[in-house]
Short mmCIF file of C-alpha atoms and ligand atoms in Angstrom, two decimals:
data_model
loop_
_atom_site.label_atom_id
_atom_site.label_comp_id
_atom_site.label_asym_id
_atom_site.label_seq_id
_atom_site.Cartn_x
_atom_site.Cartn_y
_atom_site.Cartn_z
CA MET C 389 0.00 0.00 0.00
CA ASN C 390 1.36 3.44 -0.92
CA ALA C 391 1.80 6.12 1.73
CA ARG C 392 -1.29 8.24 2.09
CA LEU C 393 -1.05 11.51 0.19
CA ASN C 394 -2.45 14.81 1.35
CA ILE C 395 -3.51 16.76 -1.73
CA PRO C 396 -6.65 18.90 -1.39
CA TYR C 397 -8.80 19.80 -4.40
CA GLY C 398 -8.04 23.48 -3.92
CA ARG C 399 -6.16 25.74 -1.55
CA GLN C 400 -4.84 29.27 -1.20
CA THR C 401 -1.29 30.38 -2.05
CA ILE C 402 -0.05 32.92 0.49
CA SER C 403 3.27 34.77 0.09
CA ASP C 404 5.41 36.64 2.63
CA GLU C 405 4.23 39.88 0.99
CA ASP C 406 0.61 38.86 1.62
CA ILE C 407 1.40 38.30 5.29
CA ALA C 408 3.29 41.61 5.56
CA ALA C 409 0.35 43.46 3.96
CA VAL C 410 -2.05 42.10 6.57
CA VAL C 411 0.36 42.85 9.42
CA ASP C 412 0.69 46.44 8.17
CA VAL C 413 -3.07 46.90 8.49
CA LEU C 414 -3.03 45.46 12.00
CA ARG C 415 -0.45 48.10 12.98
CA SER C 416 -2.39 50.91 11.28
CA ASP C 417 -5.24 53.14 12.47
CA TRP C 418 -7.91 51.36 10.43
CA LEU C 419 -8.99 47.76 10.76
CA THR C 420 -12.13 48.48 8.77
CA GLN C 421 -13.49 51.34 6.64
CA GLY C 422 -9.93 52.52 6.01
CA PRO C 423 -7.93 52.87 2.78
CA ALA C 424 -7.41 49.17 1.93
CA VAL C 425 -10.99 48.52 0.79
CA PRO C 426 -11.02 51.27 -1.89
CA SER C 427 -7.51 50.15 -2.96
CA PHE C 428 -8.77 46.60 -3.47
CA GLU C 429 -11.83 47.84 -5.35
CA GLN C 430 -9.62 50.01 -7.54
CA ALA C 431 -7.20 47.14 -8.23
CA VAL C 432 -9.97 44.74 -9.31
CA ALA C 433 -11.94 47.32 -11.30
CA SER C 434 -8.89 48.43 -13.25
CA TYR C 435 -7.69 44.85 -13.86
CA CYS C 436 -11.11 43.94 -15.25
CA GLY C 437 -11.88 47.20 -17.02
CA ALA C 438 -15.09 47.99 -15.11
CA SER C 439 -15.84 51.49 -13.87
CA HIS C 440 -17.13 50.58 -10.37
CA ALA C 441 -16.41 47.86 -7.83
CA VAL C 442 -18.10 47.32 -4.46
CA ALA C 443 -16.23 45.07 -2.01
CA VAL C 444 -18.27 43.05 0.49
CA ASN C 445 -17.71 40.25 3.00
CA SER C 446 -18.57 37.41 0.57
CA ALA C 447 -19.74 36.67 -2.95
CA THR C 448 -23.02 35.57 -1.38
CA SER C 449 -23.51 39.10 -0.02
CA ALA C 450 -22.48 40.54 -3.39
CA LEU C 451 -25.09 38.39 -5.16
CA HIS C 452 -27.73 39.50 -2.64
CA ILE C 453 -27.12 43.25 -3.04
CA ALA C 454 -26.74 42.82 -6.80
CA CYS C 455 -30.24 41.31 -6.94
CA LEU C 456 -31.63 44.06 -4.70
CA ALA C 457 -29.94 46.78 -6.76
CA LEU C 458 -31.65 45.37 -9.85
CA GLY C 459 -34.99 45.57 -8.06
CA VAL C 460 -35.55 41.84 -7.49
CA GLY C 461 -38.40 41.28 -5.04
CA PRO C 462 -41.47 39.17 -4.30
CA GLY C 463 -43.30 38.09 -7.44
CA ASP C 464 -40.12 38.25 -9.55
CA SER C 465 -38.35 35.27 -11.01
CA VAL C 466 -34.57 34.78 -11.16
CA TRP C 467 -33.05 32.06 -13.34
CA THR C 468 -29.67 30.43 -12.98
CA SER C 469 -27.80 27.21 -13.64
CA PRO C 470 -28.32 24.15 -11.41
CA ILE C 471 -24.60 23.38 -11.61
CA THR C 472 -23.46 25.96 -9.10
CA PHE C 473 -23.05 26.55 -5.41
CA VAL C 474 -26.38 27.10 -3.65
CA ALA C 475 -25.58 30.79 -3.01
CA THR C 476 -26.28 31.64 -6.66
CA ALA C 477 -29.92 30.64 -6.22
CA ASN C 478 -30.29 31.65 -2.57
CA CYS C 479 -29.64 35.33 -3.35
CA ALA C 480 -32.98 35.50 -5.18
CA ARG C 481 -34.78 33.77 -2.30
CA TYR C 482 -33.35 36.35 0.15
CA CYS C 483 -35.21 38.96 -1.92
CA GLY C 484 -38.45 36.96 -1.77
CA ALA C 485 -38.24 36.10 -5.47
CA ASP C 486 -38.83 32.73 -7.15
CA VAL C 487 -35.94 30.74 -8.57
CA ASP C 488 -35.92 28.63 -11.71
CA PHE C 489 -33.13 26.76 -13.44
CA VAL C 490 -31.88 26.47 -17.02
CA ASP C 491 -30.11 23.24 -17.97
CA VAL C 492 -26.39 23.28 -18.80
CA GLU C 493 -24.29 22.58 -21.88
CA PRO C 494 -23.22 18.93 -21.83
CA ASP C 495 -19.49 19.58 -22.21
CA THR C 496 -18.83 22.82 -20.25
CA ALA C 497 -21.60 22.60 -17.61
CA ASN C 498 -22.25 26.29 -18.29
CA LEU C 499 -25.81 27.62 -18.56
CA CYS C 500 -26.94 26.66 -22.09
CA ALA C 501 -28.01 29.63 -24.21
CA THR C 502 -30.12 27.37 -26.46
CA ARG C 503 -32.05 25.92 -23.50
CA LEU C 504 -32.39 29.48 -22.17
CA ALA C 505 -33.88 30.68 -25.46
CA GLU C 506 -36.42 27.83 -25.47
CA LYS C 507 -37.37 28.41 -21.85
CA LEU C 508 -37.74 32.16 -22.43
CA GLU C 509 -40.08 31.57 -25.34
CA ARG C 510 -42.27 29.32 -23.19
CA ALA C 511 -42.12 31.84 -20.34
CA ARG C 512 -43.17 34.67 -22.64
CA GLN C 513 -46.23 32.68 -23.68
CA ALA C 514 -47.03 31.99 -20.03
CA GLY C 515 -46.43 35.66 -19.13
CA ARG C 516 -43.73 34.78 -16.61
CA LEU C 517 -40.41 36.08 -17.85
CA PRO C 518 -37.43 36.29 -15.47
CA LYS C 519 -36.30 39.64 -14.09
CA VAL C 520 -32.69 38.52 -13.77
CA VAL C 521 -30.62 35.65 -15.22
CA ILE C 522 -27.41 34.65 -13.41
CA PRO C 523 -25.00 32.74 -15.67
CA VAL C 524 -22.23 30.98 -13.72
CA HIS C 525 -18.80 30.70 -15.34
CA PHE C 526 -18.37 27.10 -14.25
CA ALA C 527 -14.82 26.03 -13.35
CA GLY C 528 -13.60 29.41 -14.67
CA LEU C 529 -14.70 29.12 -18.32
CA PRO C 530 -16.89 32.08 -19.31
CA CYS C 531 -20.43 31.34 -20.48
CA ASP C 532 -21.64 32.24 -23.97
CA MET C 533 -22.20 35.82 -22.85
CA GLN C 534 -22.87 37.31 -26.27
CA ALA C 535 -25.78 34.93 -26.84
CA ILE C 536 -27.16 35.43 -23.33
CA HIS C 537 -26.86 39.20 -23.69
CA ALA C 538 -28.70 39.12 -27.03
CA LEU C 539 -31.53 37.20 -25.33
CA SER C 540 -31.64 39.78 -22.51
CA ARG C 541 -32.33 42.46 -25.13
CA GLU C 542 -35.07 40.40 -26.73
CA TYR C 543 -36.80 39.33 -23.51
CA GLY C 544 -35.99 42.28 -21.27
CA PHE C 545 -34.15 40.67 -18.36
CA ARG C 546 -31.04 41.86 -16.52
CA ILE C 547 -27.82 39.85 -16.13
CA ILE C 548 -25.61 39.17 -13.09
CA GLU C 549 -22.52 37.12 -13.95
CA ASP C 550 -21.57 34.80 -11.10
CA ALA C 551 -17.85 34.89 -11.83
CA SER C 552 -16.87 33.39 -8.47
CA HIS C 553 -14.66 30.93 -10.42
CA ALA C 554 -13.51 33.28 -13.11
CA ILE C 555 -11.39 36.27 -12.09
CA GLY C 556 -8.57 36.22 -14.63
CA ALA C 557 -10.64 34.49 -17.35
CA ARG C 558 -11.07 36.13 -20.76
CA TYR C 559 -13.95 36.28 -23.22
CA HIS C 560 -13.25 37.46 -26.78
CA GLY C 561 -9.85 38.63 -25.54
CA GLU C 562 -11.30 40.80 -22.75
CA PRO C 563 -11.25 40.16 -19.01
CA THR C 564 -14.27 38.68 -17.27
CA GLY C 565 -15.61 41.40 -15.00
CA ASN C 566 -15.71 44.20 -17.56
CA CYS C 567 -19.52 43.80 -17.64
CA ARG C 568 -19.67 44.29 -21.40
CA TYR C 569 -22.49 41.73 -21.55
CA SER C 570 -23.99 42.10 -18.09
CA ASP C 571 -25.25 44.61 -15.53
CA ILE C 572 -23.15 43.31 -12.65
CA THR C 573 -20.34 40.75 -12.26
CA VAL C 574 -19.64 39.08 -8.91
CA PHE C 575 -16.33 37.59 -7.72
CA SER C 576 -15.61 35.43 -4.66
CA PHE C 577 -12.39 35.59 -2.65
CA HIS C 578 -12.97 32.49 -0.55
CA PRO C 579 -9.64 30.63 -0.03
CA VAL C 580 -10.31 27.94 -2.66
CA LYS C 581 -11.00 30.54 -5.37
CA ILE C 582 -8.40 32.08 -7.71
CA ILE C 583 -7.33 34.84 -5.29
CA THR C 584 -8.39 35.18 -1.67
CA SER C 585 -9.08 37.77 0.98
CA GLY C 586 -9.92 35.09 3.58
CA GLU C 587 -13.61 35.64 3.03
CA GLY C 588 -14.79 38.29 0.62
CA GLY C 589 -16.58 39.17 -2.54
CA MET C 590 -16.97 42.02 -4.99
CA ALA C 591 -19.63 43.32 -7.36
CA LEU C 592 -18.48 45.14 -10.49
CA THR C 593 -20.60 47.33 -12.74
CA ASN C 594 -20.35 50.12 -15.28
CA ASP C 595 -23.60 51.69 -14.05
CA PRO C 596 -22.98 54.40 -11.42
CA ALA C 597 -26.56 54.15 -10.10
CA LEU C 598 -26.22 50.38 -9.48
CA ALA C 599 -22.84 50.95 -7.80
CA ALA C 600 -24.33 53.63 -5.52
CA ARG C 601 -27.23 51.38 -4.57
CA MET C 602 -24.94 48.47 -3.75
CA GLU C 603 -22.68 50.75 -1.66
CA LEU C 604 -25.71 51.88 0.31
CA LEU C 605 -26.99 48.34 0.81
CA ARG C 606 -23.64 46.97 2.05
CA SER C 607 -23.65 49.42 4.95
CA HIS C 608 -27.11 49.54 6.57
CA GLY C 609 -28.66 51.77 3.91
CA VAL C 610 -26.99 54.67 5.69
CA THR C 611 -25.70 57.71 3.81
CA ARG C 612 -23.60 60.73 4.76
CA ASP C 613 -24.20 62.35 1.37
CA PRO C 614 -26.46 65.42 1.91
CA GLY C 615 -27.56 65.09 -1.71
CA LEU C 616 -29.31 61.80 -0.86
CA MET C 617 -30.85 62.89 2.45
CA GLU C 618 -34.47 63.80 3.05
CA SER C 619 -33.66 66.49 5.63
CA LYS C 620 -31.03 69.17 5.74
CA PRO C 621 -28.16 67.81 7.91
CA HIS C 622 -28.79 68.70 11.55
CA GLY C 623 -25.06 69.09 12.09
CA PRO C 624 -21.70 67.52 11.28
CA TRP C 625 -22.71 64.27 13.08
CA TYR C 626 -25.71 63.75 10.86
CA TYR C 627 -26.38 60.68 8.71
CA GLU C 628 -29.58 59.18 7.38
CA GLN C 629 -30.76 55.63 6.87
CA ILE C 630 -32.67 55.89 3.61
CA GLU C 631 -33.05 52.14 2.82
CA LEU C 632 -32.99 48.85 4.70
CA GLY C 633 -29.39 47.72 4.20
CA PHE C 634 -27.00 45.26 5.83
CA ASN C 635 -23.57 45.11 7.37
CA TYR C 636 -21.87 43.38 4.46
CA ARG C 637 -18.66 45.45 4.68
CA MET C 638 -15.24 43.97 3.99
CA THR C 639 -12.59 44.76 6.61
CA ASP C 640 -9.26 46.41 5.78
CA ILE C 641 -7.51 43.27 7.02
CA HIS C 642 -9.25 41.22 4.34
CA ALA C 643 -8.90 43.92 1.69
CA ALA C 644 -5.14 44.27 2.27
CA LEU C 645 -4.75 40.55 1.63
CA GLY C 646 -6.89 40.99 -1.48
CA VAL C 647 -4.75 43.86 -2.82
CA SER C 648 -1.61 41.82 -2.28
CA GLN C 649 -3.15 38.72 -3.92
CA MET C 650 -4.17 40.80 -6.97
CA ARG C 651 -0.43 41.33 -7.64
CA HIS C 652 -0.11 37.54 -8.00
CA LEU C 653 -3.23 37.04 -10.10
CA ASP C 654 -1.51 36.76 -13.49
CA ASP C 655 1.05 34.33 -12.05
CA PHE C 656 -1.68 32.24 -10.45
CA ILE C 657 -3.54 32.04 -13.77
CA LEU C 658 -0.35 31.09 -15.62
CA HIS C 659 0.33 28.32 -13.14
CA ARG C 660 -3.26 27.08 -13.35
CA ASP C 661 -2.95 27.10 -17.16
CA GLU C 662 0.15 24.93 -16.87
CA VAL C 663 -1.53 22.51 -14.46
CA ALA C 664 -4.53 22.23 -16.80
CA ALA C 665 -2.32 21.70 -19.88
CA ARG C 666 -0.33 19.04 -18.05
CA TYR C 667 -3.46 17.18 -16.89
CA HIS C 668 -4.73 17.40 -20.45
CA ARG C 669 -1.60 15.62 -21.73
CA LEU C 670 -1.31 13.09 -18.92
CA LEU C 671 -4.96 12.05 -18.89
CA LYS C 672 -5.17 11.56 -22.63
CA PHE C 673 -4.89 7.78 -22.46
CA LEU C 674 -7.34 7.24 -19.63
CA PRO C 675 -11.01 6.39 -20.22
CA LEU C 676 -12.07 9.84 -19.05
CA LEU C 677 -13.39 13.01 -20.64
CA ARG C 678 -11.27 16.09 -20.02
CA PRO C 679 -12.75 19.58 -19.56
CA ALA C 680 -14.02 21.25 -22.72
CA SER C 681 -12.72 24.62 -23.86
CA ARG C 682 -13.92 27.20 -26.40
CA PRO C 683 -11.72 28.95 -28.96
CA ASP C 684 -13.11 32.43 -28.16
CA ARG C 685 -12.42 32.40 -24.42
CA SER C 686 -9.88 31.30 -21.82
CA SER C 687 -10.61 29.71 -18.48
CA ALA C 688 -9.28 30.86 -15.11
CA HIS C 689 -9.15 27.11 -14.29
CA HIS C 690 -10.67 27.38 -10.85
CA LEU C 691 -11.57 23.69 -11.13
CA TYR C 692 -10.36 20.80 -13.26
CA VAL C 693 -13.43 18.62 -13.72
CA ILE C 694 -13.10 15.27 -15.47
CA ARG C 695 -16.08 13.17 -16.47
CA MET C 696 -16.35 9.42 -16.61
CA PRO C 697 -17.92 7.95 -19.73
CA ASP C 698 -21.67 7.45 -19.24
CA ALA C 699 -21.15 3.70 -19.06
CA LEU C 700 -19.12 4.16 -15.88
CA ALA C 701 -21.66 6.41 -14.13
CA GLY C 702 -23.22 5.27 -10.88
CA GLU C 703 -21.31 2.79 -8.79
CA ARG C 704 -17.99 3.14 -10.65
CA HIS C 705 -18.18 6.90 -10.19
CA SER C 706 -18.62 6.55 -6.48
CA GLN C 707 -15.91 3.87 -6.26
CA LEU C 708 -13.37 6.05 -8.06
CA PHE C 709 -14.21 8.84 -5.68
CA ASP C 710 -13.73 6.62 -2.66
CA GLY C 711 -10.52 5.15 -4.01
CA LEU C 712 -8.95 8.56 -4.61
CA ARG C 713 -10.10 9.97 -1.27
CA HIS C 714 -8.70 6.88 0.42
CA ARG C 715 -5.28 7.65 -1.02
CA GLY C 716 -5.48 11.20 0.34
CA ILE C 717 -6.42 12.88 -2.90
CA GLY C 718 -9.10 15.42 -2.08
CA VAL C 719 -11.35 15.01 -5.07
CA ASN C 720 -14.67 16.77 -4.92
CA LEU C 721 -17.93 17.02 -6.85
CA HIS C 722 -18.97 20.39 -8.24
CA TYR C 723 -21.89 20.44 -7.89
CA ILE C 724 -24.88 18.59 -6.56
CA PRO C 725 -27.53 20.22 -8.79
CA VAL C 726 -29.14 22.93 -6.67
CA TYR C 727 -32.70 21.69 -7.37
CA ARG C 728 -31.76 18.40 -5.63
CA GLN C 729 -31.22 20.15 -2.29
CA PRO C 730 -34.09 19.44 0.12
CA TYR C 731 -34.84 23.16 0.47
CA TYR C 732 -35.32 23.46 -3.31
CA GLN C 733 -37.10 20.11 -3.57
CA ARG C 734 -39.76 21.57 -1.29
CA LEU C 735 -40.22 24.31 -3.90
CA GLY C 736 -41.16 21.61 -6.38
CA PHE C 737 -38.40 20.96 -8.94
CA ASP C 738 -38.21 17.83 -11.07
CA ALA C 739 -34.78 16.43 -11.95
CA LYS C 740 -36.23 15.15 -15.26
CA ASP C 741 -36.35 18.76 -16.47
CA PHE C 742 -32.56 19.00 -16.31
CA PRO C 743 -31.07 15.95 -18.07
CA GLN C 744 -27.63 17.47 -18.70
CA SER C 745 -27.28 18.62 -15.10
CA GLU C 746 -28.24 15.11 -13.96
CA ARG C 747 -25.66 13.62 -16.29
CA HIS C 748 -22.99 16.05 -15.08
CA TYR C 749 -23.75 15.06 -11.50
CA ALA C 750 -23.53 11.36 -12.34
CA VAL C 751 -20.09 11.42 -13.96
CA SER C 752 -18.03 14.42 -12.76
CA ILE C 753 -15.01 14.55 -10.47
CA SER C 754 -12.98 17.66 -9.61
CA LEU C 755 -9.28 16.83 -9.47
CA PRO C 756 -6.85 18.85 -7.34
CA MET C 757 -6.23 22.23 -9.01
CA TYR C 758 -4.53 25.24 -7.46
CA ALA C 759 -1.61 27.56 -8.11
CA GLY C 760 0.63 25.78 -5.59
CA LEU C 761 0.05 22.27 -6.98
CA SER C 762 3.45 20.78 -7.90
CA ALA C 763 4.26 18.58 -10.89
CA LEU C 764 5.07 15.75 -8.46
CA GLN C 765 1.67 16.03 -6.80
CA GLN C 766 0.03 16.10 -10.19
CA ASP C 767 1.88 12.93 -11.19
CA GLN C 768 0.66 11.31 -7.99
CA VAL C 769 -2.92 12.22 -8.87
CA VAL C 770 -2.54 10.83 -12.38
CA ASN C 771 -0.85 7.63 -11.16
CA ALA C 772 -3.64 7.11 -8.69
CA LEU C 773 -6.19 7.50 -11.49
CA HIS C 774 -4.31 4.91 -13.58
CA GLU C 775 -4.32 2.47 -10.69
CA GLU C 776 -7.94 3.06 -9.74
CA LEU C 777 -9.08 2.70 -13.34
CA GLY C 778 -6.87 -0.36 -13.82
CA SER C 779 -5.11 1.01 -16.89
C1 LIG T 1146 -17.87 30.18 -3.92
C2 LIG T 1146 -19.06 30.49 -4.72
C3 LIG T 1146 -20.07 31.36 -4.29
C4 LIG T 1146 -20.10 31.93 -2.90
O1 LIG T 1146 -18.95 32.62 -2.60
P1 LIG T 1146 -18.70 33.10 -1.10
O2 LIG T 1146 -17.64 34.17 -1.28
O3 LIG T 1146 -18.19 31.90 -0.35
O4 LIG T 1146 -19.96 33.64 -0.56
C5 LIG T 1146 -21.11 31.65 -5.14
N1 LIG T 1146 -21.17 31.11 -6.37
C6 LIG T 1146 -20.23 30.25 -6.81
C7 LIG T 1146 -20.36 29.70 -8.19
C8 LIG T 1146 -19.17 29.89 -6.00
O5 LIG T 1146 -18.26 29.02 -6.43
#
């Protein structure tokens, strides 16, 4: 029996500069609401080419205030992909809206623009069009944004890109996050994502009104801008709560880590590209399907998801999972389709409506993928796959 490995599916890469940046904040006057948050917002906005960025304490919070800023409320419908983390759907439920799902493309597991078009046509006839659609750039590969954007024009919905996997990805040569084909783009800085701030998220937009609304909502709905107040300021202490907002603020401690991580972003993406290219070569002779790509876009490679051939779905899928985990290889499954969660089951979804999502769930495995993954570790993963698959 080989020695047990210890290779997670994803993990952060933290440098001495990252640590020094956080320590600097701890020694400074501001632990929160200081200069690091606007610096982080500026760094991400300028990297992505968006005019505004609003940093918050998680991507979940960013999705919530993005929905609210777009006016999502009771009676509205928000559509997303079932192959995502539950937060992408939950944000609509927080606003009292209904959620529905659009099945995915069989090879990329991204929201399928063709299925979306069909579902929109049926929804138009039923008089129940969505207010917002949230495409998820699964594993870091951008969705077919041009097609989804064209549909938004035709059917009058707004778009939030859930780019939690995709900072550093490119679509038609331009960075994800520039919001060319969406109203708002959301990033996550959870430690397994491409860059981290510990916990954290950000909402990018080119619309100053949406940015202002999200800034208000992240901090209690409170303003110090006399232009937005209902009364004349009573004095220099005066502020007004003009909306029901939240405390979704990011701290300067988190933001300083984020700023420092942004300096490594291009290196992280390069390394992830290399890991993906190497898996692609090494897995060629195994009875597995490797992740699909598209010629007009590049992935940030948040995840490296292989699929077993349909014939090996079911028990073999679960066995391979067990075998790899047993060896200390932290494989994972992204994702259990959201409609399968008991909370969503109670809302009445039928798995038969989402055959490609079901298939994805039956055959997918996320292999270890992160910027610090070494060639040796990768070889160990590939060798384990060979042994488990008996090839
Ligand atoms: C991680 C993730 C989120 C939630 O991000 P948090 O920052 O942990 O709130 C939302 N959507 C997707 C697709 C994710 O991967």
